[in-house]
Coordinates of C-alpha atoms in Angstrom, one line a residue:
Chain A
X1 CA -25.4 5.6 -10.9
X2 CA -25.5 1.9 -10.4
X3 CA -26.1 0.2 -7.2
X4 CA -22.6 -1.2 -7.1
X5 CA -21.2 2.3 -7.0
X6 CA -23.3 3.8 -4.7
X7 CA -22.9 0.5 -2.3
X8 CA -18.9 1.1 -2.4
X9 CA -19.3 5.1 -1.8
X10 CA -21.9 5.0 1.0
X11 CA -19.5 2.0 2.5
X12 CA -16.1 4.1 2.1
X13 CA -16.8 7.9 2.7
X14 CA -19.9 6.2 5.2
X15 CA -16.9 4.4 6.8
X16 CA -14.5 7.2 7.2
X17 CA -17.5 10.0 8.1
X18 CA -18.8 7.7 11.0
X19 CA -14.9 7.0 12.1
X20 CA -14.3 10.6 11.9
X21 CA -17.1 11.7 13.7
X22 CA -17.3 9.1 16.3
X23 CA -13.5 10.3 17.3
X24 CA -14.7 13.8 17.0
X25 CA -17.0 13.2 19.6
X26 CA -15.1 11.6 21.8
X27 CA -12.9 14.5 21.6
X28 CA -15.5 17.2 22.1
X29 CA -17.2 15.2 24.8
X30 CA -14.1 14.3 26.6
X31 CA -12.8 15.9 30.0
X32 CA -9.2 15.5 28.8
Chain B
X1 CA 15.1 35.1 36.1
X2 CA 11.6 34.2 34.9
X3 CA 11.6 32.2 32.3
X4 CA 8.9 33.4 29.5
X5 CA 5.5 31.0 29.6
X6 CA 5.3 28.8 27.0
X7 CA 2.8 29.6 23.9
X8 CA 0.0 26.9 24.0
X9 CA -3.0 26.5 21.6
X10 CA -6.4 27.5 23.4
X11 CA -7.8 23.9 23.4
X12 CA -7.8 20.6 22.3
X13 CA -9.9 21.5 19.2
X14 CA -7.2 24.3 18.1
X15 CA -4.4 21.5 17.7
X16 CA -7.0 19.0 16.1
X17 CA -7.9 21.7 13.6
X18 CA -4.1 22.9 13.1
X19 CA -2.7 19.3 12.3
X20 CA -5.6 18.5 10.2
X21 CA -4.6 21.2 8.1
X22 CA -1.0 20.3 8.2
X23 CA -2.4 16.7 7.2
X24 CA -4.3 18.0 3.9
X25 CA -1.9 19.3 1.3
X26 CA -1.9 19.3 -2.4
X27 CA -1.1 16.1 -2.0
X28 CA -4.5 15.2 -1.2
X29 CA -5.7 16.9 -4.4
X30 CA -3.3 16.2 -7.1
X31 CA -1.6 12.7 -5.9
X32 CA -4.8 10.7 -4.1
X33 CA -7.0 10.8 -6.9
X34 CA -4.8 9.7 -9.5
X35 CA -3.1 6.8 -7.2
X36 CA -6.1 5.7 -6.0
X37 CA -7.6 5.4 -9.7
X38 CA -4.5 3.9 -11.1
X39 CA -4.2 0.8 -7.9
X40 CA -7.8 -0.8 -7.9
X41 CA -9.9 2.4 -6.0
X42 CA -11.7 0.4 -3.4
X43 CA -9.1 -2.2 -3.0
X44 CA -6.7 0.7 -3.1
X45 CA -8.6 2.5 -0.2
X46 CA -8.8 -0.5 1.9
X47 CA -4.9 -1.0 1.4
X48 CA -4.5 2.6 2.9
X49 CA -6.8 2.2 5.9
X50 CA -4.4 -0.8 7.0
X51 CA -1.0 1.7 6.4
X52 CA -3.1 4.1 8.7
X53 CA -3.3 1.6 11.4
X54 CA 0.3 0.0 10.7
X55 CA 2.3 3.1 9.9
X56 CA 0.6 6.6 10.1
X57 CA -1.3 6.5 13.4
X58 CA 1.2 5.0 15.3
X59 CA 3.6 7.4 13.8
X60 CA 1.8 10.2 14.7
X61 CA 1.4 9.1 18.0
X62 CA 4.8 8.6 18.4
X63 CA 5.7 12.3 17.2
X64 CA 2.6 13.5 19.7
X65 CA 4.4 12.1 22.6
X66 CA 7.8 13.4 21.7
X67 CA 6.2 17.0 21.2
X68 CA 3.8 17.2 24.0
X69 CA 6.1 15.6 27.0
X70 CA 9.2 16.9 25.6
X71 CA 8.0 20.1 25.0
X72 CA 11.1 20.8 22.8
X73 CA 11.1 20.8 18.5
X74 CA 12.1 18.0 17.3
X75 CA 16.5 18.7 17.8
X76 CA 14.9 18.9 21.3
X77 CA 12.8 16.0 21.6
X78 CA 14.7 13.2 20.1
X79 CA 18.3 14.6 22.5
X80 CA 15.7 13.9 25.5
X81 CA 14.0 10.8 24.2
X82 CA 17.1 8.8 22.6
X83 CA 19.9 10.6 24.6
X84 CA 22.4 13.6 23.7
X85 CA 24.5 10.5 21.5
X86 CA 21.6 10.6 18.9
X87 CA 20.3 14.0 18.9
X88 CA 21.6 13.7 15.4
X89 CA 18.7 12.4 14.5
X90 CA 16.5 15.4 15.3
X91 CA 18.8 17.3 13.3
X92 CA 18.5 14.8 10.2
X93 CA 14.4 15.2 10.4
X94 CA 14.7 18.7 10.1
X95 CA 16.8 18.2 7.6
X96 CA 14.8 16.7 5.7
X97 CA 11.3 18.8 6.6
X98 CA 13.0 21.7 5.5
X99 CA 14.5 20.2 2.4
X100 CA 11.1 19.8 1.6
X101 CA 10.1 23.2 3.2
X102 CA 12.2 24.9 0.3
X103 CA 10.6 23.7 -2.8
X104 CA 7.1 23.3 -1.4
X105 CA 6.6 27.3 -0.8
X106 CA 7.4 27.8 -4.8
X107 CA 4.6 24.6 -5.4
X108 CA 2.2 26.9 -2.6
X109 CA 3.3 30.1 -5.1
X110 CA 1.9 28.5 -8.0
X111 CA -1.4 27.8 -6.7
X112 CA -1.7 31.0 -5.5
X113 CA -1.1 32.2 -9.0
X114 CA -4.0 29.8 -10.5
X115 CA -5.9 31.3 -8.4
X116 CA -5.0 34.6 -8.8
X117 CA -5.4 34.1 -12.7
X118 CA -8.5 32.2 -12.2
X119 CA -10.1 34.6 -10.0
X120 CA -9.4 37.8 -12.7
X121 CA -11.3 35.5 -15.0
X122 CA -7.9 34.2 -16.8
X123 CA -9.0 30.7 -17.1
X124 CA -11.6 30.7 -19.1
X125 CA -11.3 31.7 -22.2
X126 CA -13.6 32.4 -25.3
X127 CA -13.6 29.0 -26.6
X128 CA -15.4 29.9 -29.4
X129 CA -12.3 31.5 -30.8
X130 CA -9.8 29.0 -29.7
X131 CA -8.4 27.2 -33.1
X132 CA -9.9 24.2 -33.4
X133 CA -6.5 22.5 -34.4
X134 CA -4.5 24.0 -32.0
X135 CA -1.6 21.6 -31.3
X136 CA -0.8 23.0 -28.0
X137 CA -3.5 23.4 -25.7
X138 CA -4.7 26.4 -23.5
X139 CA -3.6 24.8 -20.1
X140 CA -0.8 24.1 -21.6
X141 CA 0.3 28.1 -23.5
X142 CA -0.8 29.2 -20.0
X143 CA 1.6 26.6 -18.3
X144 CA 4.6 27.6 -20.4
X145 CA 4.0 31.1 -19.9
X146 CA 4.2 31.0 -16.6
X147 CA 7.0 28.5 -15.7
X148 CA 9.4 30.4 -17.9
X149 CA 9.0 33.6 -16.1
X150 CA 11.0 33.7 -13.1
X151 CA 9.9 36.8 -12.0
X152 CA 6.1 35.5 -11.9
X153 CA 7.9 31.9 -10.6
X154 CA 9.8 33.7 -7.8
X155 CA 7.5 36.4 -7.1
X156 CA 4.6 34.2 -5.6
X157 CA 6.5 32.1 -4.7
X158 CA 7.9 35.0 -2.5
X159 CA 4.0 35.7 -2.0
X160 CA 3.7 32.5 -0.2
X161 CA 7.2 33.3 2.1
X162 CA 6.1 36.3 2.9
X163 CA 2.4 35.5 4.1
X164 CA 3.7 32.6 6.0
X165 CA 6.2 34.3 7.6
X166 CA 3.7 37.2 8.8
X167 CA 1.4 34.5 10.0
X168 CA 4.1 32.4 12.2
X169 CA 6.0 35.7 13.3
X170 CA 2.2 36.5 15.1
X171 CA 2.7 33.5 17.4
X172 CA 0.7 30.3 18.2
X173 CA -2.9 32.0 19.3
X174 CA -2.7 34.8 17.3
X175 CA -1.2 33.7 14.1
X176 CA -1.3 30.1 13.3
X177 CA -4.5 29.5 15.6
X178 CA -6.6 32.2 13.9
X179 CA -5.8 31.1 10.4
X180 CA -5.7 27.9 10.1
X181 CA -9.1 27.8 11.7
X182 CA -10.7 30.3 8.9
X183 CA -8.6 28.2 6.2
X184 CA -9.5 24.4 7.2
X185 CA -13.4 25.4 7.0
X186 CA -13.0 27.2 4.1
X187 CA -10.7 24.5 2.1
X188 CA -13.0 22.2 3.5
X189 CA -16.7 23.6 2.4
X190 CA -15.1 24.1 -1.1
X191 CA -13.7 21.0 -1.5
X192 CA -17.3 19.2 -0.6
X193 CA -19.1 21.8 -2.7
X194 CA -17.5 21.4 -6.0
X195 CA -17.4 17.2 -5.0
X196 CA -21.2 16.9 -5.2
X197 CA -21.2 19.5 -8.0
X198 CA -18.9 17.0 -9.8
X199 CA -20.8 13.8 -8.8
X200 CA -23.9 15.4 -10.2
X201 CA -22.3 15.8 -13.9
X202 CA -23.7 13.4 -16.3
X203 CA -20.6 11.0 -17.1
X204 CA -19.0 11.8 -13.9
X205 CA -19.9 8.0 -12.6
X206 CA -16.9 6.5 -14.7
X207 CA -14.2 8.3 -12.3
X208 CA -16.2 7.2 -9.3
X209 CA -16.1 3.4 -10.1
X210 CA -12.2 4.1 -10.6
X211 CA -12.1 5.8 -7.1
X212 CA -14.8 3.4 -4.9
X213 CA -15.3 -0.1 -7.2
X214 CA -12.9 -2.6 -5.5
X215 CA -10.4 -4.3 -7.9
X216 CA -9.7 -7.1 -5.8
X217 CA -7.4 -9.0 -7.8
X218 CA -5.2 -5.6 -7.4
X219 CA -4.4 -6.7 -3.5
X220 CA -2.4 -9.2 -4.6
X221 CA -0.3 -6.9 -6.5
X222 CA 2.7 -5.9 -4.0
X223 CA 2.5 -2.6 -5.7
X224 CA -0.6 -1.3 -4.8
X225 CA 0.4 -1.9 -0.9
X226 CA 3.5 -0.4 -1.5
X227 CA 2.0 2.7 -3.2
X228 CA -1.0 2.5 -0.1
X229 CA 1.6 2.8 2.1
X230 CA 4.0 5.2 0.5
X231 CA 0.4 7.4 0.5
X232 CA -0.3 6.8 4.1
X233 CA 3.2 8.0 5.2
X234 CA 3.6 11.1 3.0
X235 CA -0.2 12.4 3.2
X236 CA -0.9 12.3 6.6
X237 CA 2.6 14.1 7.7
X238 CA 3.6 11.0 9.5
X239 CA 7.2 11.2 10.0
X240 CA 7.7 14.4 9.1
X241 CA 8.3 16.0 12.6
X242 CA 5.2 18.4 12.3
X243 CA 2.8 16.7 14.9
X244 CA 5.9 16.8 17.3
X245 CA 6.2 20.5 17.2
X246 CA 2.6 21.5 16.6
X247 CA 2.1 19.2 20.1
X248 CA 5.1 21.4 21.5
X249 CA 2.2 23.2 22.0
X250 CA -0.3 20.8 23.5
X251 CA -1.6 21.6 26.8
X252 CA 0.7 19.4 29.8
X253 CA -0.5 15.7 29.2
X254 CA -2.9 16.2 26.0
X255 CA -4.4 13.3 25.0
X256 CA -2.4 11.4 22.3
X257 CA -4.7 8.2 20.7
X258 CA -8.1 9.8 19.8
X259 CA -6.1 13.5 18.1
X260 CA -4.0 11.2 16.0
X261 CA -7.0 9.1 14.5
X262 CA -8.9 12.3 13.9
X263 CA -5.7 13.5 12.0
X264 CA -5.2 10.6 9.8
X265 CA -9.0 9.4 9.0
X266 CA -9.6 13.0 8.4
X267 CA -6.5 13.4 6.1
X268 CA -7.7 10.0 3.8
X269 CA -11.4 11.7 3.8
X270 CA -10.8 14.7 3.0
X271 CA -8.7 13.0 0.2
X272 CA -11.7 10.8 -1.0
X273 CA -13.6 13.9 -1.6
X274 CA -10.8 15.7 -3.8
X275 CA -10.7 12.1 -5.6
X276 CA -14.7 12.4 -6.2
X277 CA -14.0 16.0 -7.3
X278 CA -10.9 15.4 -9.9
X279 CA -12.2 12.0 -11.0
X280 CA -15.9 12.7 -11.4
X281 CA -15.3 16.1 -13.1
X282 CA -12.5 14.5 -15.9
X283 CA -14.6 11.5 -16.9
X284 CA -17.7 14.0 -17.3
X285 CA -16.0 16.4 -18.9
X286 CA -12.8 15.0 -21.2
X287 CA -14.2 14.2 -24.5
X288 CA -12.9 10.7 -24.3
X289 CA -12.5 8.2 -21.6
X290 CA -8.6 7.8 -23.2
X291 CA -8.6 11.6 -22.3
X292 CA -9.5 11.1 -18.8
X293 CA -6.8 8.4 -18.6
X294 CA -4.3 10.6 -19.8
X295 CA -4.4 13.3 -17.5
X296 CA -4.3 11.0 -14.9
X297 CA -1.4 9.5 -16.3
X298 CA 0.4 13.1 -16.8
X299 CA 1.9 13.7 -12.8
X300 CA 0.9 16.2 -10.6
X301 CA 1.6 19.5 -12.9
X302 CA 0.2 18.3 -15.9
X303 CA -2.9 17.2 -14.2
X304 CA -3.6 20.1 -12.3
X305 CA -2.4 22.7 -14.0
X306 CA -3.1 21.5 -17.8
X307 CA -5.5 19.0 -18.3
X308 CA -8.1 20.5 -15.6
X309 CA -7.4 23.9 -16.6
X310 CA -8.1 22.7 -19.8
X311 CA -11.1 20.9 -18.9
X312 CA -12.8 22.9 -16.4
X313 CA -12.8 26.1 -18.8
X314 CA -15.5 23.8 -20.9
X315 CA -17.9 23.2 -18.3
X316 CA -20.8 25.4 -17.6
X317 CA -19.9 28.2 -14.6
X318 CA -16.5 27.7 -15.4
X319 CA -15.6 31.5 -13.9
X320 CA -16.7 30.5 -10.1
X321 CA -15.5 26.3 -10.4
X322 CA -11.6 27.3 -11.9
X323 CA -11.3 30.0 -9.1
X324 CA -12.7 27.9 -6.2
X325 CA -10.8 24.9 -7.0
X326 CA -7.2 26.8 -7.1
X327 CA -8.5 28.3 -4.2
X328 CA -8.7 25.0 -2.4
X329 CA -5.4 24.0 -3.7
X330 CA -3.9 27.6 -2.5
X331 CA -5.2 27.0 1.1
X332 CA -4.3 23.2 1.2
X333 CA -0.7 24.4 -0.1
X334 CA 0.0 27.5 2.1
X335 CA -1.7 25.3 5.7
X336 CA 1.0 22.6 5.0
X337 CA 4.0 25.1 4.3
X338 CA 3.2 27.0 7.4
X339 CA 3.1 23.5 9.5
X340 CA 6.8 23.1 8.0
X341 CA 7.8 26.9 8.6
X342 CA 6.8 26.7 12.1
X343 CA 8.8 23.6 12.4
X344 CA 11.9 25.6 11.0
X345 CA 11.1 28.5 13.6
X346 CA 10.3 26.4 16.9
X347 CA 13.8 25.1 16.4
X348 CA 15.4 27.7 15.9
X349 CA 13.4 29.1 19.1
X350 CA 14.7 26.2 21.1
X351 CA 18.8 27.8 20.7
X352 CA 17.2 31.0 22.4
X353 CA 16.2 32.9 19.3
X354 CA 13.0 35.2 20.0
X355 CA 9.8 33.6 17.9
X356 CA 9.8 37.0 16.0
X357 CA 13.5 36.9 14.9
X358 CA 13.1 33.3 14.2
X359 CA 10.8 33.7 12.3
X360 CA 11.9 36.7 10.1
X361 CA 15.4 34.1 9.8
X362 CA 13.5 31.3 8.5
X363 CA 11.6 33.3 5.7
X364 CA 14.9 34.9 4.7
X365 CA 16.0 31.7 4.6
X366 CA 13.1 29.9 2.7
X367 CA 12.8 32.6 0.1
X368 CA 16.8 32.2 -0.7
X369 CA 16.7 28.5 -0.8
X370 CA 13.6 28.4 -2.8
X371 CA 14.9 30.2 -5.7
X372 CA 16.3 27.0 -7.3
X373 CA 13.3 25.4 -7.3
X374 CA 11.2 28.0 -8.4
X375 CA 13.7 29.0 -11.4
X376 CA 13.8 25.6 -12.7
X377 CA 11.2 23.0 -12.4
X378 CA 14.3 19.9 -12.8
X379 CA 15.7 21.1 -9.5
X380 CA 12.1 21.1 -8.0
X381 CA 11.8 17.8 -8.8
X382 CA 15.1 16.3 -8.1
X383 CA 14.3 18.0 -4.6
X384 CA 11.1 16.6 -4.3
X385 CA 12.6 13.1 -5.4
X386 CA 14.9 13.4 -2.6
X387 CA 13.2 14.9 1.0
X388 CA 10.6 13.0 0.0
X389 CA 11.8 9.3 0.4
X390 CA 13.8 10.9 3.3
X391 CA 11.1 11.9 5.0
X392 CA 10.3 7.1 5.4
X393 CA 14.0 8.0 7.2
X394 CA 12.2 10.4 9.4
X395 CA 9.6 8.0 10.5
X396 CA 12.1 5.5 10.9
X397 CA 14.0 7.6 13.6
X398 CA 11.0 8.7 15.0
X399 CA 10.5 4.7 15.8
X400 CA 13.8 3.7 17.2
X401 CA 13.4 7.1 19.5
X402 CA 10.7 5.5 21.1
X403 CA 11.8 1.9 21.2
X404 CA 15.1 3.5 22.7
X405 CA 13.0 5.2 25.1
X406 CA 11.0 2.1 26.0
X407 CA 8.1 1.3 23.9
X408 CA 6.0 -0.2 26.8
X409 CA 6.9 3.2 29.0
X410 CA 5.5 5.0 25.7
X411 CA 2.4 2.9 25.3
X412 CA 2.3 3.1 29.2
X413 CA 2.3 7.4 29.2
X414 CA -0.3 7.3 25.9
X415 CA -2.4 5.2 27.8
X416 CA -2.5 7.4 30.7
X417 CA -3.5 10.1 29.1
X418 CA -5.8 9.0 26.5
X419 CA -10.2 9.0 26.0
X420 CA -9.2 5.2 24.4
X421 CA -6.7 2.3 25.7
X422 CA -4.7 1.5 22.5
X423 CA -1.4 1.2 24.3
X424 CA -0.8 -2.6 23.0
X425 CA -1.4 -1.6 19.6
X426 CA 0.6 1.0 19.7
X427 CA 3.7 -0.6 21.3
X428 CA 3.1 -3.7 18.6
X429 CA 2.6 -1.1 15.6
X430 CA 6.0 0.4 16.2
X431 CA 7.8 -2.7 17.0
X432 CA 6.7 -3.8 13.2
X433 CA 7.7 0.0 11.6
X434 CA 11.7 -1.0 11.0
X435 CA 10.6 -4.0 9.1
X436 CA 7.8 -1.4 7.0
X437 CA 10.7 0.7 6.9
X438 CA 12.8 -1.3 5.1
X439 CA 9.9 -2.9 2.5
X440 CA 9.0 0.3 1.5
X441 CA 13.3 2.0 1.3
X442 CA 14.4 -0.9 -0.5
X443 CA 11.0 -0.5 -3.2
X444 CA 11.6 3.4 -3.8
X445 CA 15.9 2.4 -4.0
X446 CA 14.9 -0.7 -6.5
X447 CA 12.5 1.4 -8.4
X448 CA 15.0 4.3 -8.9
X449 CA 17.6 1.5 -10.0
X450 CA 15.6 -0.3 -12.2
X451 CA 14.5 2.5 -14.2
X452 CA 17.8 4.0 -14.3
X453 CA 19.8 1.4 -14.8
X454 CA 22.8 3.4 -16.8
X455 CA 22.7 6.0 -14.3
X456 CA 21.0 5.0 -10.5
X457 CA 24.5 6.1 -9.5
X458 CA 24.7 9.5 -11.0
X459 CA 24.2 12.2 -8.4
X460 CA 23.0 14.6 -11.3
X461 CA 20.7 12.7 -12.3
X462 CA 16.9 14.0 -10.9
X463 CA 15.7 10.6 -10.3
X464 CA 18.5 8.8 -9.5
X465 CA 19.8 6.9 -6.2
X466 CA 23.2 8.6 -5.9
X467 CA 21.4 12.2 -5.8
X468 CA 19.8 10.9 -2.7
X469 CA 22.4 9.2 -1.4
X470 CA 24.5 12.3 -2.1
X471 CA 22.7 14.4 -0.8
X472 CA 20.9 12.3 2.5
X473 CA 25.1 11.6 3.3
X474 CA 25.7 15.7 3.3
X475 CA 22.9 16.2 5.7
X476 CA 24.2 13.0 7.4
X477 CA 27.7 14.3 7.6
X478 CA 26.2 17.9 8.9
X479 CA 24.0 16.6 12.0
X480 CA 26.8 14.3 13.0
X481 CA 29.3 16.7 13.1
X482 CA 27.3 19.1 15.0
X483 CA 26.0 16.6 17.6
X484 CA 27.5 17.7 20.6
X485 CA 26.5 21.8 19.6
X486 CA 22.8 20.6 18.9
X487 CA 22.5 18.9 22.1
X488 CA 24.5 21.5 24.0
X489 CA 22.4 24.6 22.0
X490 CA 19.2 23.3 22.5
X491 CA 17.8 24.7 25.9
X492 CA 16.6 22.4 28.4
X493 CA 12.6 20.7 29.0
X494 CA 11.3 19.0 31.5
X495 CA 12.7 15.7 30.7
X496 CA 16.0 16.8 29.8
X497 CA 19.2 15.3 32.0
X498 CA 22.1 17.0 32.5
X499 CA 25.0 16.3 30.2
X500 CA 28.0 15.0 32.0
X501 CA 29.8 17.7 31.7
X502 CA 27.5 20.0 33.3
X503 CA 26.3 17.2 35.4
X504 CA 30.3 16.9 36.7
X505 CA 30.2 20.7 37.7
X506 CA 27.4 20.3 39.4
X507 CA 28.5 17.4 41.2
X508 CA 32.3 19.3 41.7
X509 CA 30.2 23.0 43.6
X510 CA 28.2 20.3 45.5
X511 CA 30.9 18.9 46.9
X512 CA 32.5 22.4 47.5

């Protein structure tokens, strides 16, 4: 794999995992 | 006398699991990968993160807060959020969801037979005897075989009613709580699984620059926002009514902003893997890159049920891949059709109906209505054509309840009860969904015009805007009529008013 590819797939499932997961711990940590 | 405590899930992370499983549907598998190849990948992906922010997330939102302070399914919730006039609308969502409800347990039936026939080691066959010449292909004998067999067609198809009605008649907790959980981590693991086994496949890096390399010029093709768009509103269940009666459910005053992100950036990730998965495993395998291209370019069923039959059954440990990847698609198929069953049966609930008896009404229902579709594959389609540009009317209603109800207020009640403050975005977001609304309408109308041009007027024609028209103006005609016995049947929430009517009587023994 080139390092183009693996730039744009680290960015976008990266991107999404991080968004994911930092809502996932707000959720978990949250008293609501 | 007492009235009967509400069923609630046991916690916030029960109704985060439960929608992200309504989210993920074949969908994710069969229509992501081949959109998102087809309209620039990256570019394409960074068009649908926008449609989250513009359309789905505030959408969802919208349906949360409807659900959760209502505490009524959707008939319910729009009578108390846009007054008894428009409870009409309620009616019309459901309408539509369970237009949609009909077909989609046949679609659900057929994974469950892949996987059925994958499992018994059905799809994968000796290829060293296959004919060489063979016009017609293995997917494809297998395909025929089983679409002209109605009692194969409407068996699982009655598989799927069945299961789905045994699951919702067990209640919240104990049915839709308990499987859904097992069901999301299983769909889930698989799906990453057989991802990195397909981005390990020599060859497999061709479908991955279609699915991550950004086409930029393809952002200034009104197209591929259009199709981001359209893919951000059906995918995520935005629209559809589900959130709003899965949050029916919600503990008093759930939080609104943070549950609805997790639900849509979950929905598009989880769809980013299944693109990995289909794309990296048909430019690895197909013999040619033109072969790759054209079982992208062969819809949902020909895809799926043809081409990567097909294709899989060449790859090395074909017997565990072909089952675990009709597995995926059977769970991702039967979470979504239980979201829209339970929509069907809180509803029905909400006219005094026990969940039991609603229940076994709606599968009786579901399994009549779905014999069309499962008999003949042009009625599935026509009805697929239909509910599903009904359910961007859907979303649209679900907007104007809310900026009837006072979009500040909303923003204002989110905001109270949310881990983020995102109120002003919100109340913006939805202010801008009538004018999304009518882009995207008046694209799917002009599309079904354009390439029908002798017969966009035809009601008998699958793809055609007088079968929608025809048959959005029946529903239509039915919810209006019915107003005043939907918002009179419905039993009363916390934010309900009296109707003047009863609200006169009252007034009348007060005065007494």
């Amino acid at each position: 794999m080139d390092g183009e590819l693996v730039f744009w797939i680290c960015f976008f499932v990266g991107g999404y995992s991080l968004v994911v997961g930092a809502l996932l711990r707000i959720a978990l940590k949250s008293k609501n | 006398m007492a009235q009967p405590q509400q069923e609630q899930w046991s916690g916030r992370l029960a109704i985060i699991i439960a929608a992200v499983s309504m989210a993920v549907g074949t969908g994710n598998i069969w229509r992501f990968p081949r959109v998102a190849a087809e309209w620039g990948g990256g570019a394409f992906l960074i068009a649908v993160t926008i449609a989250l922010l513009i359309w789905a997330i505030p959408l969802l939102m919208c349906e949360f807060l409807m659900g959760s302070r209502s505490r009524l399914g959707n008939i319910g919730a729009f009578r108390d959020f846009m007054g008894r006039k428009h409870t009409w609308a309620g009616g019309f969502m459901v309408a539509v969801t369970i237009g949609i409800m009909f077909y989609y347990s046949v679609v659900a039936g057929w994974c469950i037979r892949y996987f059925a026939v994958a499992a018994a080691g059905g799809l994968t066959p000796d290829l060293s005897t296959a004919a060489a010449d063979a016009s017609v292909t293995f997917g494809q004998t297998q395909w025929d075989a089983f679409i002209n067999d109605p009692v194969e067609t409407v068996g699982y198809h009655a598989a799927a009613v069945v299961f789905t009605t045994f699951v919702v008649f067990q209640g919240i907790k104990g049915g839709l709580e308990r499987v859904l959980k097992v069901f999301l981590v299983a769909l889930l693991a698989i799906i990453v699984l057989l991802a990195a086994r397909a981005v390990m496949l020599p060859g497999s890096a061709a479908g991955l620059r279609f699915l991550f390399v950004p086409d930029w010029s393809q952002l200034a093709h009104s197209r591929v926002w259009l199709e981001a768009f359209t893919q951000a509103a059906w995918s995520t269940g935005a629209g559809w009514g589900l959130m709003m009666v899965y949050s029916v459910y919600a503990r008093k005053n759930e939080e609104i902003s943070v549950n609805s992100g997790i639900v849509a950036f979950s929905d598009v990730l989880v769809g980013m893997f299944a693109a990995a998965l289909v794309l990296g495993t048909l430019f690895a395998v197909a013999p040619t890159p033109d072969i790759a291209q054209q079982a992208l370019d062969a819809g949902h069923v020909g895809l799926t049920f043809i081409y990567i039959v097909d294709l899989i059954a060449t790859m090395p440990g074909a017997w565990i891949i072909s089952p675990l990847f009709f597995l995926a698609l059977a769970l991702a198929g039967v979470s979504s059709f239980i979201a829209m069953f339970e929509l069907a049966t809180t509803n029905l609930m909400n006219f005094g109906f026990l969940r039991r008896n609603a229940a076994l009404i709606v599968g009786v229902v579901a399994f009549l209505f779905g014999i069309p579709s499962a008999l003949s594959i042009e009625f599935l389609n026509n009805q697929d054509w239909v509910w599903g540009v009904g359910l961007l009317i859907s979303g649209l209603l679900t907007a104007l309840a809310i900026l009837k109800y006072g979009v500040n207020r909303a923003a204002a009640d989110i905001d109270a009860s949310s881990d983020i403050r995102i109120g002003a975005w919100f109340a913006l977001a939805v202010r801008g969904i009538p004018v999304v609304f009518l882009v995207l309408f008046g694209w799917w109308i002009y599309q079904s015009v354009r390439d029908n041009p002798d017969t966009w007027w035809n009601p008998l024609v699958t793809y055609s805007t007088g079968t929608m028209a025809l048959q959005w103006g029946i529903a239509l005609a039915l919810v209006l009529a019915l107003n005043r016995f939907l918002a009179n049947g419905v039993k009363d929430g916390p934010m309900t008013k009296p109707s003047e009517a009863t609200a006169a009587t009252r007034s009348d023994s007060n005065g007494r």
